[in-house]
mmCIF file of C-alpha atoms in Angstrom:
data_model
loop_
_atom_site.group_PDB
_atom_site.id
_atom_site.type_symbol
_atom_site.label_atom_id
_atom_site.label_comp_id
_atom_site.label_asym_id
_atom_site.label_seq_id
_atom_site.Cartn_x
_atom_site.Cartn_y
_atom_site.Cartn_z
ATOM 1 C CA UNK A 72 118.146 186.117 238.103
ATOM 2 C CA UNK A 73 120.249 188.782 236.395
ATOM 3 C CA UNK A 74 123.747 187.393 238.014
ATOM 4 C CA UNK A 75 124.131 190.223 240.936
ATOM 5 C CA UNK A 76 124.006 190.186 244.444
ATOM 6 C CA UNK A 77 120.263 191.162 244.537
ATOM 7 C CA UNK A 78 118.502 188.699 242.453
ATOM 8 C CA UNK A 79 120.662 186.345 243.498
ATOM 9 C CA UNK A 80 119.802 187.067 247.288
ATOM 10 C CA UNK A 81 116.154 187.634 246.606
ATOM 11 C CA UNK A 82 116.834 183.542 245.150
ATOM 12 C CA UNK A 83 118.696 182.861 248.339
ATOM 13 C CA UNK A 84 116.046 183.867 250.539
ATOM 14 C CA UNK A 85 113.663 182.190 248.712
ATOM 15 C CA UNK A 86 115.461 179.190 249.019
ATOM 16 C CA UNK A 87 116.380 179.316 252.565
ATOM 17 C CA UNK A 88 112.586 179.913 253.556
ATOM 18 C CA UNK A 89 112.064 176.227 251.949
ATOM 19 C CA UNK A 90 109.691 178.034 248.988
ATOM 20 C CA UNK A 91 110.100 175.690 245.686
ATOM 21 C CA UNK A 92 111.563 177.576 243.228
ATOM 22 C CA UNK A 93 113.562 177.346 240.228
ATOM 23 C CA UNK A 94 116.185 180.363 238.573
ATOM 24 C CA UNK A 95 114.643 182.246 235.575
ATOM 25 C CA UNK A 96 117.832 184.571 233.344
ATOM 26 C CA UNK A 97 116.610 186.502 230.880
ATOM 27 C CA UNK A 98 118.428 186.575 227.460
ATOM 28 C CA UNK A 99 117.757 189.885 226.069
ATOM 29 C CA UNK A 100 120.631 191.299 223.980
ATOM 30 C CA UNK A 101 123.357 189.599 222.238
ATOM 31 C CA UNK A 102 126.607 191.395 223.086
ATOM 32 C CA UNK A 103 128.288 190.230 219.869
ATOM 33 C CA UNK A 104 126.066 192.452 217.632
ATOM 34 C CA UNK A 105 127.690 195.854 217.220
ATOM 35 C CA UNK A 106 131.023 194.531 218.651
ATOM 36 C CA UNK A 107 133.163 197.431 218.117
ATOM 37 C CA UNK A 108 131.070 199.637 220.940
ATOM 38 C CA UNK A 109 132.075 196.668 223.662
ATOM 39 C CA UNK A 110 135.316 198.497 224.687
ATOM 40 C CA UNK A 111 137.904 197.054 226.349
ATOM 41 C CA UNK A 112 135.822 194.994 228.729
ATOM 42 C CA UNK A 113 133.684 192.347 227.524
ATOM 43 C CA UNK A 114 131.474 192.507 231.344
ATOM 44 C CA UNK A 115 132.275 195.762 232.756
ATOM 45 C CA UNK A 116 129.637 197.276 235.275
ATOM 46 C CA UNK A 117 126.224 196.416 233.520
ATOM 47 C CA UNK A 118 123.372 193.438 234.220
ATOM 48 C CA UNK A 119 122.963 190.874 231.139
ATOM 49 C CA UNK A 120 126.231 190.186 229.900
ATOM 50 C CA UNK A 121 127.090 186.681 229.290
ATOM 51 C CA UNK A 122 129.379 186.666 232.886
ATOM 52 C CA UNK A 123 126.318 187.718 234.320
ATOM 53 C CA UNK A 124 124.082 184.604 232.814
ATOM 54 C CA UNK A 125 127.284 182.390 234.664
ATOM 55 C CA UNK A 126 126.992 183.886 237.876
ATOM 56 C CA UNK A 127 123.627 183.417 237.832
ATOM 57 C CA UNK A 128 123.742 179.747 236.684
ATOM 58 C CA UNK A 129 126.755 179.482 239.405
ATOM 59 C CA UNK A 130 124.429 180.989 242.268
ATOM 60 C CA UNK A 131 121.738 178.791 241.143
ATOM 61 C CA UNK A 132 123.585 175.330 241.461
ATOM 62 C CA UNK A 133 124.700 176.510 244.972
ATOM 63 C CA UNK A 134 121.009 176.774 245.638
ATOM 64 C CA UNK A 135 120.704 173.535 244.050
ATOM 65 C CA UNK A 136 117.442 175.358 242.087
ATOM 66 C CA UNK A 137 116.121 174.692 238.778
ATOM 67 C CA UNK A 138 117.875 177.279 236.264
ATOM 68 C CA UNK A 139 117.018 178.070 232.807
ATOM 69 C CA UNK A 140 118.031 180.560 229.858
ATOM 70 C CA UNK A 141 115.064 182.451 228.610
ATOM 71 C CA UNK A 142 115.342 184.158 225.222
ATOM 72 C CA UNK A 143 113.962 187.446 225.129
ATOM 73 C CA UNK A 144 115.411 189.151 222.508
ATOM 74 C CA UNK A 145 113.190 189.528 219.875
ATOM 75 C CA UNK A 146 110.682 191.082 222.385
ATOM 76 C CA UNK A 147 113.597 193.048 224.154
ATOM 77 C CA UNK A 148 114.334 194.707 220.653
ATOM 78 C CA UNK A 149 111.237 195.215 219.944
ATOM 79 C CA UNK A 150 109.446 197.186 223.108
ATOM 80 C CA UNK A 151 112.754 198.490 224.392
ATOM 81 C CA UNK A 152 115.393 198.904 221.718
ATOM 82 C CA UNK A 153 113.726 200.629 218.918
ATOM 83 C CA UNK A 154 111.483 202.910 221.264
ATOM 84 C CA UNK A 155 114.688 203.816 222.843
ATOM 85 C CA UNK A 156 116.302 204.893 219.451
ATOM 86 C CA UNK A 157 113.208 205.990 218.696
ATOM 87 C CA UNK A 158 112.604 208.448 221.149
ATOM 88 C CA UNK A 159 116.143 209.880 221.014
ATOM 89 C CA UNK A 160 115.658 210.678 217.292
ATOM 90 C CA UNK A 161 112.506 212.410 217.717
ATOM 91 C CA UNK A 162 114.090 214.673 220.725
ATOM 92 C CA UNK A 163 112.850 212.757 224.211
ATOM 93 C CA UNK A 164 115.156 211.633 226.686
ATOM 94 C CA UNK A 165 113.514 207.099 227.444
ATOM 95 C CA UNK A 166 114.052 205.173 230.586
ATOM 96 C CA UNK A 167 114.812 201.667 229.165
ATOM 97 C CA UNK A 168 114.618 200.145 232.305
ATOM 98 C CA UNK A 169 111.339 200.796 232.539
ATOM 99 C CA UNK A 170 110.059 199.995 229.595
ATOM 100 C CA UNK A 171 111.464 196.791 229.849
ATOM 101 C CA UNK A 172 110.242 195.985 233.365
ATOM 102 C CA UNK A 173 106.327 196.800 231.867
ATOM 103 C CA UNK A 174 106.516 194.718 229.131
ATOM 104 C CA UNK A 175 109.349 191.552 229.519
ATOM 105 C CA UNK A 176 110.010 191.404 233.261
ATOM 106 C CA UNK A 177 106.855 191.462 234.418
ATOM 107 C CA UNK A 178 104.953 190.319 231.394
ATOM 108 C CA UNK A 179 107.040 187.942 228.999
ATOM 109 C CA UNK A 180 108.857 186.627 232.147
ATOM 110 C CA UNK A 181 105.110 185.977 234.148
ATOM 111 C CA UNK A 182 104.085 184.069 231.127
ATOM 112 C CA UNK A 183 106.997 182.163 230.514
ATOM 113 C CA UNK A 184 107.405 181.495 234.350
ATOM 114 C CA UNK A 185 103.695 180.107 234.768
ATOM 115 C CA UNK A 186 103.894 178.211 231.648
ATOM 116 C CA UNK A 187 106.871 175.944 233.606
ATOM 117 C CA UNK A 188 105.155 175.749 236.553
ATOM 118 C CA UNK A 189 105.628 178.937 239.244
ATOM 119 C CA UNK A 190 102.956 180.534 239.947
ATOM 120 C CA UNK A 191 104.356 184.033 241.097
ATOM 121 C CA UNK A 192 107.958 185.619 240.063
ATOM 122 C CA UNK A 193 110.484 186.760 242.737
ATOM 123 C CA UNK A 194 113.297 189.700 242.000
ATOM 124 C CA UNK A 195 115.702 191.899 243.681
ATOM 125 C CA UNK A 196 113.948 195.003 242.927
ATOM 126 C CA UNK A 197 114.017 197.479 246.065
ATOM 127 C CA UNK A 198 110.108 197.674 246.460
ATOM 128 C CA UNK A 199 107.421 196.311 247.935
ATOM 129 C CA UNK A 200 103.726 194.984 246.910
ATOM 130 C CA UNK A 201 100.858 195.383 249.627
ATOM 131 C CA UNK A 202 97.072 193.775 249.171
ATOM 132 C CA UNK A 203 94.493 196.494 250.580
ATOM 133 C CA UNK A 204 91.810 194.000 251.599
ATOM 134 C CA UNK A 205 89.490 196.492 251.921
ATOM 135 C CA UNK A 206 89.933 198.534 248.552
ATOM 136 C CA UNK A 207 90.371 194.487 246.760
ATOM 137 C CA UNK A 208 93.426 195.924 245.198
ATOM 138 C CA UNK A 209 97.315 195.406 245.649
ATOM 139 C CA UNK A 210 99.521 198.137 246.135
ATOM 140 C CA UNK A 211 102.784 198.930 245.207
ATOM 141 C CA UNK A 212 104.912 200.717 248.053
ATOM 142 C CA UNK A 213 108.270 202.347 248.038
ATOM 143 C CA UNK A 214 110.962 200.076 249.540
ATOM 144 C CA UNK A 215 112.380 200.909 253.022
ATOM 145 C CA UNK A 216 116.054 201.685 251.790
ATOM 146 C CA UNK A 217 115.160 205.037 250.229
ATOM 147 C CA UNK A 218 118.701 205.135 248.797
ATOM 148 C CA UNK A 219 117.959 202.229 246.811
ATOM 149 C CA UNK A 220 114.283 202.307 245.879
ATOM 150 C CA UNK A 221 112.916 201.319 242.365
ATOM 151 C CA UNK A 222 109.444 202.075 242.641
ATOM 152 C CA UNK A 223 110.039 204.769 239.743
ATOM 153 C CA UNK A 224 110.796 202.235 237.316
ATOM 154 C CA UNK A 225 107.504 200.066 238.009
ATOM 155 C CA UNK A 226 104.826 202.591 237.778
ATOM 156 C CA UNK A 227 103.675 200.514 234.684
ATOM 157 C CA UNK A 228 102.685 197.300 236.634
ATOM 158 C CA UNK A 229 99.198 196.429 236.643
ATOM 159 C CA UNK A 230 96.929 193.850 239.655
ATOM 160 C CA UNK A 231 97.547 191.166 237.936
ATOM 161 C CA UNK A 232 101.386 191.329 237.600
ATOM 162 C CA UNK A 233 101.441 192.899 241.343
ATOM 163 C CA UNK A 234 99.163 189.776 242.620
ATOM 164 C CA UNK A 235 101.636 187.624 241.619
ATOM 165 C CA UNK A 236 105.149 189.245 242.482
ATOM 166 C CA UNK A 237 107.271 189.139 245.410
ATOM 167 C CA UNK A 238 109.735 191.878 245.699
ATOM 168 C CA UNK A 239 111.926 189.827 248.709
ATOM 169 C CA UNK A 240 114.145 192.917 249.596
ATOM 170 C CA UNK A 241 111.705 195.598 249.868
ATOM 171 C CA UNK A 242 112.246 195.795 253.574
ATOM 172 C CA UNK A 243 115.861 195.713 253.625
ATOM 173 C CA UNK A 244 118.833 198.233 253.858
ATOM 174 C CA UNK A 245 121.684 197.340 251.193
ATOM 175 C CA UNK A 246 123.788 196.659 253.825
ATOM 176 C CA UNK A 247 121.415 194.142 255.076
ATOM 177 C CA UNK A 248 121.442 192.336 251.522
ATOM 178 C CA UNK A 249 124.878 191.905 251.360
ATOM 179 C CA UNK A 250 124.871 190.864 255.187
ATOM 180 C CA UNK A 251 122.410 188.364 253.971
ATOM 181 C CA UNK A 252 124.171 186.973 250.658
ATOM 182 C CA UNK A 253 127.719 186.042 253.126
ATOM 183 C CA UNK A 254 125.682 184.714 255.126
ATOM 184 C CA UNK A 255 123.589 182.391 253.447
ATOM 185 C CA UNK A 256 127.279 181.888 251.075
ATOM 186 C CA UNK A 257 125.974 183.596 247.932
ATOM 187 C CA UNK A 258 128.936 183.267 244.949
ATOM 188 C CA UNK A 259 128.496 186.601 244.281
ATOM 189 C CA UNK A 260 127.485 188.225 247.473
ATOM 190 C CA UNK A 261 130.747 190.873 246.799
ATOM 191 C CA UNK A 262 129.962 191.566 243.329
ATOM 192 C CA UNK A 263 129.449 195.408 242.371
ATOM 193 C CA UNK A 264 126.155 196.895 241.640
ATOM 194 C CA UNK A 265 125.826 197.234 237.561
ATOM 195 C CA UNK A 266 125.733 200.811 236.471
ATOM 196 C CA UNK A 267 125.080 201.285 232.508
ATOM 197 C CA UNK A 268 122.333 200.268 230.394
ATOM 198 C CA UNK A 269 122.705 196.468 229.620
ATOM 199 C CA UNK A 270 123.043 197.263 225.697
ATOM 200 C CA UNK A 271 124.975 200.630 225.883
ATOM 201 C CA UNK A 272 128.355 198.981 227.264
ATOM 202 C CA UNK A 273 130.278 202.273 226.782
ATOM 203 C CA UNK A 274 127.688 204.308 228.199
ATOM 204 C CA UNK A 275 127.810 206.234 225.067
ATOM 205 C CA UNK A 276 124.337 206.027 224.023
ATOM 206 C CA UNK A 277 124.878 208.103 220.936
ATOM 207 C CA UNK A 278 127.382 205.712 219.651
ATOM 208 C CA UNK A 279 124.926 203.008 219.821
ATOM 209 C CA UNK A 280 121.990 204.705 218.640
ATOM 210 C CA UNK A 281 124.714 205.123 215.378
ATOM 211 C CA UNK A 282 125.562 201.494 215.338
ATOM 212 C CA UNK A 283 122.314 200.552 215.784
ATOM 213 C CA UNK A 284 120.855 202.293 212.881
ATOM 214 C CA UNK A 285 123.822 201.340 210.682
ATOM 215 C CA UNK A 286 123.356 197.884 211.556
ATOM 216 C CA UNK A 287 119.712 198.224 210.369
ATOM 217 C CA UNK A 288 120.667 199.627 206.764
ATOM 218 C CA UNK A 289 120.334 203.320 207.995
ATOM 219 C CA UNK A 290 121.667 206.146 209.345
ATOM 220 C CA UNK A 291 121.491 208.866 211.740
ATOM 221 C CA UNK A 292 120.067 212.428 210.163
ATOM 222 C CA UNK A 293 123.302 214.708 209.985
ATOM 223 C CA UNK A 294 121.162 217.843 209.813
ATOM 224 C CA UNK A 295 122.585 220.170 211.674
ATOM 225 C CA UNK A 296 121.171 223.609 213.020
ATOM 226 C CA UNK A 297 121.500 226.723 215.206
ATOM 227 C CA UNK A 298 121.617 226.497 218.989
ATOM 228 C CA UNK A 299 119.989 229.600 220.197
ATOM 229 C CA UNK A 300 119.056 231.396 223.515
ATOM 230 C CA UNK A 301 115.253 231.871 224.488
ATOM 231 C CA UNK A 302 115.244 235.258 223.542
ATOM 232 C CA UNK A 303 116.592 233.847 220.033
ATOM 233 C CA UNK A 304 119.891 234.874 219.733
ATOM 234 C CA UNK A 305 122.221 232.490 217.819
ATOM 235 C CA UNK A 306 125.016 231.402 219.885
ATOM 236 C CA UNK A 307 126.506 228.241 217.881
ATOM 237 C CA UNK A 308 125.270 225.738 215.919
ATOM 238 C CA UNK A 309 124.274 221.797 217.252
ATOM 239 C CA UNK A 310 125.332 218.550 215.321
ATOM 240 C CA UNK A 311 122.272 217.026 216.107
ATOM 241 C CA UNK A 312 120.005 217.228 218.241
ATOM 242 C CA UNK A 313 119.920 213.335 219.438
ATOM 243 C CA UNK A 314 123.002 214.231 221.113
ATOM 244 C CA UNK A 315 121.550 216.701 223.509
ATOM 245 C CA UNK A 316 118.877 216.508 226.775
ATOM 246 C CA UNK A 317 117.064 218.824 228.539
ATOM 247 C CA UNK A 318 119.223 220.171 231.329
ATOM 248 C CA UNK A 319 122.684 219.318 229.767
ATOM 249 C CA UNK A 320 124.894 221.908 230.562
ATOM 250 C CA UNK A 321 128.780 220.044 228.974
ATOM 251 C CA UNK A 322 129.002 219.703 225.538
ATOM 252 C CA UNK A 323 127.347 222.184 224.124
ATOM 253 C CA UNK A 324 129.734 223.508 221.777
ATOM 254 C CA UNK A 325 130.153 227.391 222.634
ATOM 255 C CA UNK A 326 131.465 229.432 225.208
ATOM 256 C CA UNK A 327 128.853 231.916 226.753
ATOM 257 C CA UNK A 328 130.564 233.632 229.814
ATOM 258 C CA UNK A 329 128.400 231.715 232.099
ATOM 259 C CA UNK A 330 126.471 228.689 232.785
ATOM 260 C CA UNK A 331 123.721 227.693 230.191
ATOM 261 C CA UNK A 332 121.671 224.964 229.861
ATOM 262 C CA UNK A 333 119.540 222.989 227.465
ATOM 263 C CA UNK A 334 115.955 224.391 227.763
ATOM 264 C CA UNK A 335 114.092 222.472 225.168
ATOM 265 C CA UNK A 336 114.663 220.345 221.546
ATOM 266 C CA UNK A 337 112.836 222.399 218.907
ATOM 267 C CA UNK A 338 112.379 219.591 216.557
ATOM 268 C CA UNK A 339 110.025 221.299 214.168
ATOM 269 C CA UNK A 340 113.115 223.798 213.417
ATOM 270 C CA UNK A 341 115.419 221.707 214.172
ATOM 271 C CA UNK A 342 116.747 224.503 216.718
ATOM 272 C CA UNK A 343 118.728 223.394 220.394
ATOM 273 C CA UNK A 344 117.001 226.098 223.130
ATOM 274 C CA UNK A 345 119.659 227.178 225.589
ATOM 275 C CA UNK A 346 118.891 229.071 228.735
ATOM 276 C CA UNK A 347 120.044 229.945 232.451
ATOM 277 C CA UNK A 348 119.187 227.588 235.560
ATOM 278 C CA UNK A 349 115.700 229.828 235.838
ATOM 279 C CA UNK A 350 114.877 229.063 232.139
ATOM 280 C CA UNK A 351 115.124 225.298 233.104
ATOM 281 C CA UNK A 352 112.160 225.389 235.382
ATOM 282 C CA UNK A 353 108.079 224.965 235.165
ATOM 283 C CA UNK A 354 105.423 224.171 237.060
ATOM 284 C CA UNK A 355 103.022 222.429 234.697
ATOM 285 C CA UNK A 356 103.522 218.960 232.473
ATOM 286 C CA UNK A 357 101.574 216.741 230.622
ATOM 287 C CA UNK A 358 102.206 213.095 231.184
ATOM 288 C CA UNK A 359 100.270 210.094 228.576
ATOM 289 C CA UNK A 360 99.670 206.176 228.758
ATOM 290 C CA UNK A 361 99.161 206.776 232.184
ATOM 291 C CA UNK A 362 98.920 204.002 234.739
ATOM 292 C CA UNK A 363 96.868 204.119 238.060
ATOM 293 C CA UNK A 364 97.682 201.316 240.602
ATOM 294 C CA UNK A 365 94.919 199.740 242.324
ATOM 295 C CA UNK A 366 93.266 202.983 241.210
ATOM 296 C CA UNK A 367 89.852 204.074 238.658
ATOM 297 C CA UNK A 368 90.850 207.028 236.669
ATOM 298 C CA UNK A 369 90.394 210.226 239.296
ATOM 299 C CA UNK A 370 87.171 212.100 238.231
ATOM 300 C CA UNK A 371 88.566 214.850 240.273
ATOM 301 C CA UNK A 372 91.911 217.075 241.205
ATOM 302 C CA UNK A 373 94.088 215.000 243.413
ATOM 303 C CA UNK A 374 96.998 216.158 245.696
ATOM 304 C CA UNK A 375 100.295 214.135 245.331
ATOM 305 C CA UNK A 376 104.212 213.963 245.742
ATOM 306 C CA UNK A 377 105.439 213.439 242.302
ATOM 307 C CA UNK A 378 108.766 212.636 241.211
ATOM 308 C CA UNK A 379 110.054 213.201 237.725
ATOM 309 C CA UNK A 380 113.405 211.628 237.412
ATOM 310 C CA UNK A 381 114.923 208.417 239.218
ATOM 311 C CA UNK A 382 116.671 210.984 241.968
ATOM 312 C CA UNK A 383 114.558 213.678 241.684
ATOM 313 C CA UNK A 384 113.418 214.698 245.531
ATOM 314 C CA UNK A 385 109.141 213.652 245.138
ATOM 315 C CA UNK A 386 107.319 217.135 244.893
ATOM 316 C CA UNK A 387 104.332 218.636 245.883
ATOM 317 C CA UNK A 388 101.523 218.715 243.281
ATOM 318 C CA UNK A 389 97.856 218.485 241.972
ATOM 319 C CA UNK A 390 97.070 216.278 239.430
ATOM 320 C CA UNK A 391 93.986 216.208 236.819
ATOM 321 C CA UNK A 392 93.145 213.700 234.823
ATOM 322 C CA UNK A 393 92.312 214.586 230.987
ATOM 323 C CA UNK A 394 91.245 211.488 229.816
ATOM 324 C CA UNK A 395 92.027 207.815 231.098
ATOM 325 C CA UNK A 396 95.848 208.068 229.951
ATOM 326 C CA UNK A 397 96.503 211.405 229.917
ATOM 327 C CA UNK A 398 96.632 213.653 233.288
ATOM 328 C CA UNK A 399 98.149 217.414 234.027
ATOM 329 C CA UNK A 400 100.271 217.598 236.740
ATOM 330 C CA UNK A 401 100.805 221.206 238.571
ATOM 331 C CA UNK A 402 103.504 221.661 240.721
ATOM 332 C CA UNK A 403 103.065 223.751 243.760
ATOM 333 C CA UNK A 404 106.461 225.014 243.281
ATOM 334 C CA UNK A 405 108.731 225.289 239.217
ATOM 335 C CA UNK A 406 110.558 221.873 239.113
ATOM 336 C CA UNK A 407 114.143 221.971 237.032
ATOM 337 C CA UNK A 408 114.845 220.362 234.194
ATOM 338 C CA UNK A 409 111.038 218.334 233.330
ATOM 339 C CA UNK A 410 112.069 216.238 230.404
ATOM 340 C CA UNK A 411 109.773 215.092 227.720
ATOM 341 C CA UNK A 412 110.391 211.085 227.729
ATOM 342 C CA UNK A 413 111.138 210.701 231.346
ATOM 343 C CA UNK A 414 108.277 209.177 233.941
ATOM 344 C CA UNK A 415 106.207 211.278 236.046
ATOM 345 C CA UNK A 416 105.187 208.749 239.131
ATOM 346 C CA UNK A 417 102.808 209.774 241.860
ATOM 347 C CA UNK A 418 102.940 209.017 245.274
ATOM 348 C CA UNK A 419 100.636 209.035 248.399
ATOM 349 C CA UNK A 420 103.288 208.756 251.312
ATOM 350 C CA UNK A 421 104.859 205.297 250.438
ATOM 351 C CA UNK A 422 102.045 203.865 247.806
ATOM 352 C CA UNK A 423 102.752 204.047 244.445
ATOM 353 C CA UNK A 424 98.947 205.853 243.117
ATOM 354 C CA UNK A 425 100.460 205.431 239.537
ATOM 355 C CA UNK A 426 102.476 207.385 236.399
ATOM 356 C CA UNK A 427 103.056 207.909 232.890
ATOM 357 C CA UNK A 428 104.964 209.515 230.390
ATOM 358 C CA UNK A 429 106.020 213.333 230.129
ATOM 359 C CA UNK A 430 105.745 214.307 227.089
#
């Protein structure tokens, strides 16, 4: 229970269908280290602040469930912080979300759940899990509510963790979920949806990376160096290349006449590629630590729809495994903008067939 209106719904439900259960929050991040990136609101838009562990105790006790406090932290820091720094420093763009759903919410959490007594976890994640009694094998499908599906972000769940989740609003609009939480009288049924990362208040990820490192007894490299085009003309010069993305066109520090781009992190050189929309786009990718769902590694080319950013429209494409956690994927058409860090997740219609990492 993260303290908004879909966990706490996803509760509700539970509840209301007469299933014992009892309220699990996740402590992951204390928001008084680094205080001076909090801004001006303590809460603001984001999941695990310490209003949201009240609202979720507060929805809990209307449910008359079971709650407890879970600390996470240590494990938090380790498989999501630090990558997360991590991989900005050495020039890839993470998806902390993800890597905390693979290995707290739906590993640390299952443990720690089953070890009080549930067998199977509940959340408000906008998917849904299907068992394929024919294949043995569960499935994990997109949810109904396009607008608001999450299957991206769980690519990384294996059978196990899929056997034993229920995903409660995978078959519901939004507007159905709130429509739900006044009616069943959820406390926070008007709350707004949280929209930063949980441990970048600001937003300003660079900031934290900065505070982060400081707080550790180091520092971020100040190197700086030349920001050039792809035919290798020298346009400017970069003050850093953590502070840049593939496919950022604002901020880059020099006026070209017309729209350029971030084309690629040249961290052997230390060099920022810049380019036009058309240098932004390719048709091939390598992805790692892949993960197939319910599947054994493909011993052969497989057609799929994959989709390479949260909001990125799925696309067609053949995919080729290397080895067992490595595959090439080949686009049928150049896709803009594939950034090293991000998840590649394939998809069969609805059904998740798996993912990994682009690198």
């Amino acid at each position: 229970m993260s303290g908004g209106v879909d966990s706490s719904t996803a509760a509700a439900m539970m509840h209301a269908r007469g299933q014992a259960a009892f309220g699990l929050t996740m402590q992951l991040w204390d928001q008084r280290r680094l205080p001076h990136l909090q801004g001006a609101s303590s809460g603001g838009h984001r999941c695990c602040s310490s209003d949201d562990v009240y609202d979720a105790r507060r929805v809990a006790e209307h449910l008359g469930m079971p709650f407890y406090v879970v600390n996470f932290e240590r494990e938090f820091e380790k498989t999501v912080i630090r990558p997360f720094v991590n991989d900005y420093l050495e020039g890839r763009t993470p998806i902390p979300c993800t890597l905390c759903n693979n290995h707290v919410k739906f590993e640390q959490l299952l443990v720690t759940a089953r070890q009080i007594g549930a067998e199977r976890i509940a959340t408000g994640h906008y998917a849904r899990v299907r068992h394929n009694p024919d294949a043995g094998q569960y499935e994990l499908l997109r949810a109904v509510d396009e607008s608001k599906d999450q299957s991206y972000f769980l690519f990384g769940l294996t059978q196990e963790q899929l056997a034993r989740t229920d995903f409660p609003l995978g078959e519901l609009t939004k507007q159905e979920v709130r429509e739900i939480a006044r009616r069943l009288a959820v406390p926070v049924a008007e709350k707004p949806e949280s929209q930063e990362i949980c441990f970048v208040p600001t937003g300003n990820y660079v900031s934290f990376i900065e505070g982060y490192l400081a707080e550790q007894g180091s520092s971020m490299p100040k190197e700086t160096g030349e920001i050039v085009s792809t035919s290798g003309e020298v346009l400017g010069r970069h003050a850093g290349l953590h502070q840049y993305t593939v496919g950022q066109r604002r901020g880059l520090g020099f006026a070209a006449g017309r729209p350029m781009y971030v084309v690629a992190l040249d961290m052997a050189s230390n060099r920022l590629i810049v380019g036009e929309d058309t240098d932004l786009r390719a048709s091939v990718c390598e992805v790692r630590d892949v993960n197939w769902i319910g599947l054994e590694t493909p011993s052969h080319q497989i057609a799929a729809k994959v989709r390479i950013r949260n909001r990125h429209e799925p696309a067609t494409a053949q995919i080729v495994a290397l080895d067992s956690r490595t595959a090439r994927i080949t686009f049928d058409d150049p896709q803009r903008a594939i950034t090293p860090g991000q998840a590649a997740v394939f998809y069969s219609g609805d059904r998740v067939l798996g993912g990994g990492w682009i690198r």
